Coordinates of C-alpha atoms in Angstrom, one line a residue:
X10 CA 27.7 -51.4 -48.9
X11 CA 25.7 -54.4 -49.5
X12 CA 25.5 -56.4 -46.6
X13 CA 23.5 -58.9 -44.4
X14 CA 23.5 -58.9 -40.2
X15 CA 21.5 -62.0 -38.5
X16 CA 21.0 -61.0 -34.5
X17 CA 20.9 -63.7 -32.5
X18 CA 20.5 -63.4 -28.9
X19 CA 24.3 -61.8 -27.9
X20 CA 26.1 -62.6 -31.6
X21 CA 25.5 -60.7 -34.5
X22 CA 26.8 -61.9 -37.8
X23 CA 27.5 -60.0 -40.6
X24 CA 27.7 -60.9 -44.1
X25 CA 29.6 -59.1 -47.2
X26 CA 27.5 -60.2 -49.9
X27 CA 29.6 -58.7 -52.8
X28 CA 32.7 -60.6 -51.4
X29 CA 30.4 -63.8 -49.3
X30 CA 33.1 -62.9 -46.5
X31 CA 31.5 -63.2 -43.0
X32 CA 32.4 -61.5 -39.8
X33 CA 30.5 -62.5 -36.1
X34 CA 30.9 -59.9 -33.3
X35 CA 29.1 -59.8 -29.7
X36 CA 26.1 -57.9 -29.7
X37 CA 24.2 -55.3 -27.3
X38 CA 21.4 -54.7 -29.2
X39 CA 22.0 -51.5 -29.4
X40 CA 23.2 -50.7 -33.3
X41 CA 20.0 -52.3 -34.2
X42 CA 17.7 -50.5 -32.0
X43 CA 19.2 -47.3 -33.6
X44 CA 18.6 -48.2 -37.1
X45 CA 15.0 -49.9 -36.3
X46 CA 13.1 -49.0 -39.3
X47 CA 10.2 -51.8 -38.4
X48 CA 9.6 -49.6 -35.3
X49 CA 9.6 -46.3 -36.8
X50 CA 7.1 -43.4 -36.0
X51 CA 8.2 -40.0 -36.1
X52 CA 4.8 -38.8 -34.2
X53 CA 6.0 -40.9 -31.2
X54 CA 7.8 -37.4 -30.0
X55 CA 7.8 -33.9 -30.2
X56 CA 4.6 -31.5 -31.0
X57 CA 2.9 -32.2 -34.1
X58 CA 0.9 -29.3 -35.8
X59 CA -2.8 -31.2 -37.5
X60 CA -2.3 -32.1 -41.2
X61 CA -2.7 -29.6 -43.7
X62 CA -4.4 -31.4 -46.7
X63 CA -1.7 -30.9 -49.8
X64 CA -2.9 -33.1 -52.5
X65 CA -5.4 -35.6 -53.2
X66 CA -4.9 -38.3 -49.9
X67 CA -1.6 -36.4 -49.2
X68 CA -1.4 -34.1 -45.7
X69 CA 1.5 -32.9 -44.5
X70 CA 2.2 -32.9 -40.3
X71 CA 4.9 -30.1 -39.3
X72 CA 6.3 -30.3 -35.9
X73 CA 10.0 -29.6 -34.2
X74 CA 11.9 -32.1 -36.5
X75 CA 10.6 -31.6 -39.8
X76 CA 7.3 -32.0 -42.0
X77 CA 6.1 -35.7 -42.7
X78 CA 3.9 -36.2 -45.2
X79 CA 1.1 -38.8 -45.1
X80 CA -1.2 -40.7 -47.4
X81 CA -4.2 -41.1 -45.6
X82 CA -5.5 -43.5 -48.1
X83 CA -2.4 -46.1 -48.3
X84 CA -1.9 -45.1 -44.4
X85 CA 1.4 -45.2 -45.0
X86 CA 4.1 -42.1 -43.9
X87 CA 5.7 -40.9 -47.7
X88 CA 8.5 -38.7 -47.0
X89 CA 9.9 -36.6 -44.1
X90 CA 11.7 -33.6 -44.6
X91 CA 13.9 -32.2 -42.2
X92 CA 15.8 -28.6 -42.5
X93 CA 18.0 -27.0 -40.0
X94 CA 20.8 -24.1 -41.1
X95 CA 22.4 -25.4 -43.6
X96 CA 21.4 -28.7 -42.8
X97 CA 19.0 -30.9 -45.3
X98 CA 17.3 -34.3 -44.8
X99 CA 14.7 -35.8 -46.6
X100 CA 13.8 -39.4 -45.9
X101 CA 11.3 -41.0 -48.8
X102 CA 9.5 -44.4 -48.7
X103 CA 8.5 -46.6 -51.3
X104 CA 6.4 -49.6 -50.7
X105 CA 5.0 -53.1 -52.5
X106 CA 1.9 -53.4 -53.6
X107 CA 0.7 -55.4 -50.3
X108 CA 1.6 -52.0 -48.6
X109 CA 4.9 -53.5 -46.7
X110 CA 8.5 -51.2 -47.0
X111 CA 10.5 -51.9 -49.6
X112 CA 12.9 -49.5 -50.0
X113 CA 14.0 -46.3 -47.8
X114 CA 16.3 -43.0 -49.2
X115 CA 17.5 -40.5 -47.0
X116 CA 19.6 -37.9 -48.5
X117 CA 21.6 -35.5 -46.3
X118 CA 22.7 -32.0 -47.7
X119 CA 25.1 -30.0 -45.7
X120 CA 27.1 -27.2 -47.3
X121 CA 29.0 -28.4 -50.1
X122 CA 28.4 -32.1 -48.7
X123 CA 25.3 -34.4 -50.3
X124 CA 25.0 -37.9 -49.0
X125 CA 22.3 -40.8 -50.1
X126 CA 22.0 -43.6 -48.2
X127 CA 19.7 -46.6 -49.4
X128 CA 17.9 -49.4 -47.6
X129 CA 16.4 -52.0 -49.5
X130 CA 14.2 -54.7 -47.6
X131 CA 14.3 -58.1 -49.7
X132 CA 12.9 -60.3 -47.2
X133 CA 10.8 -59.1 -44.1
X134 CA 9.9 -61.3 -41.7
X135 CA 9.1 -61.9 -38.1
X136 CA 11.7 -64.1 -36.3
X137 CA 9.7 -66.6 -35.0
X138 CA 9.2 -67.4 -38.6
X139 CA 13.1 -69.1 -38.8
X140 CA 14.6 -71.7 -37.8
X141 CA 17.0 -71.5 -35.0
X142 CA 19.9 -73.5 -37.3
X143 CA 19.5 -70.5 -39.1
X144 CA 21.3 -68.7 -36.2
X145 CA 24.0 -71.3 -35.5
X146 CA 27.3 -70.0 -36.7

């Protein structure tokens, strides 16, 4: 799926950039919220174990979800690796060199069942920074 969404206010568009076909749907804010990777911090929740130093700036946090692993020179969370049965997800960042996310892969195992899904960030910005005719559909 390649694919752009602008939010604005209660309309959402959506645009198919393979096919440049556009859909715009009422919004919640909810779908967004769930997939909120600007606002993501696994140590928000849960009870976290204290690092374990693995390699070089690399420590590793364990709690009940999984094991993150941090560079504590970048200050940046690397991977997070989440196990459960038969039930396997790892979630890896890569950043630019200013530090900012560029690209996230999670890859879900279960039985006989693997999926990847990747995120790719082209453009991250705050939305004060556009133009309302930007949101005018």
């Amino acid at each position: 799926m390649n694919q752009r969404t602008i939010v604005n206010n209660d309309r959402m568009k959506t645009i198919d950039l393979s096919t440049r076909k556009s859909q715009v749907v009422p919004y919640n804010g909810e779908s967004l919220k769930a997939m909120s990777y600007a606002n993501f911090n696994p140590l928000d929740s849960g009870v976290w174990q204290e690092p374990v130093f693995v390699s070089e700036d690399l420590y590793s946090i364990t709690g009940e979800k999984g094991t993150l692993y941090y560079d504590s020179k970048r200050k940046r969370i690397e991977k997070v690796v989440s196990e459960k049965g038969e039930k396997y997800v790892q979630t890896t960042f890569e950043y630019d060199a200013a530090n900012n996310l560029k690209t996230m892969k999670i890859v879900v195992e279960s039985a006989d069942l693997k999926t990847t899904i990747l995120t790719e960030i082209l453009k991250l910005r705050h939305s004060r920074n556009f133009s309302d005719k930007l949101f005018e559909f």
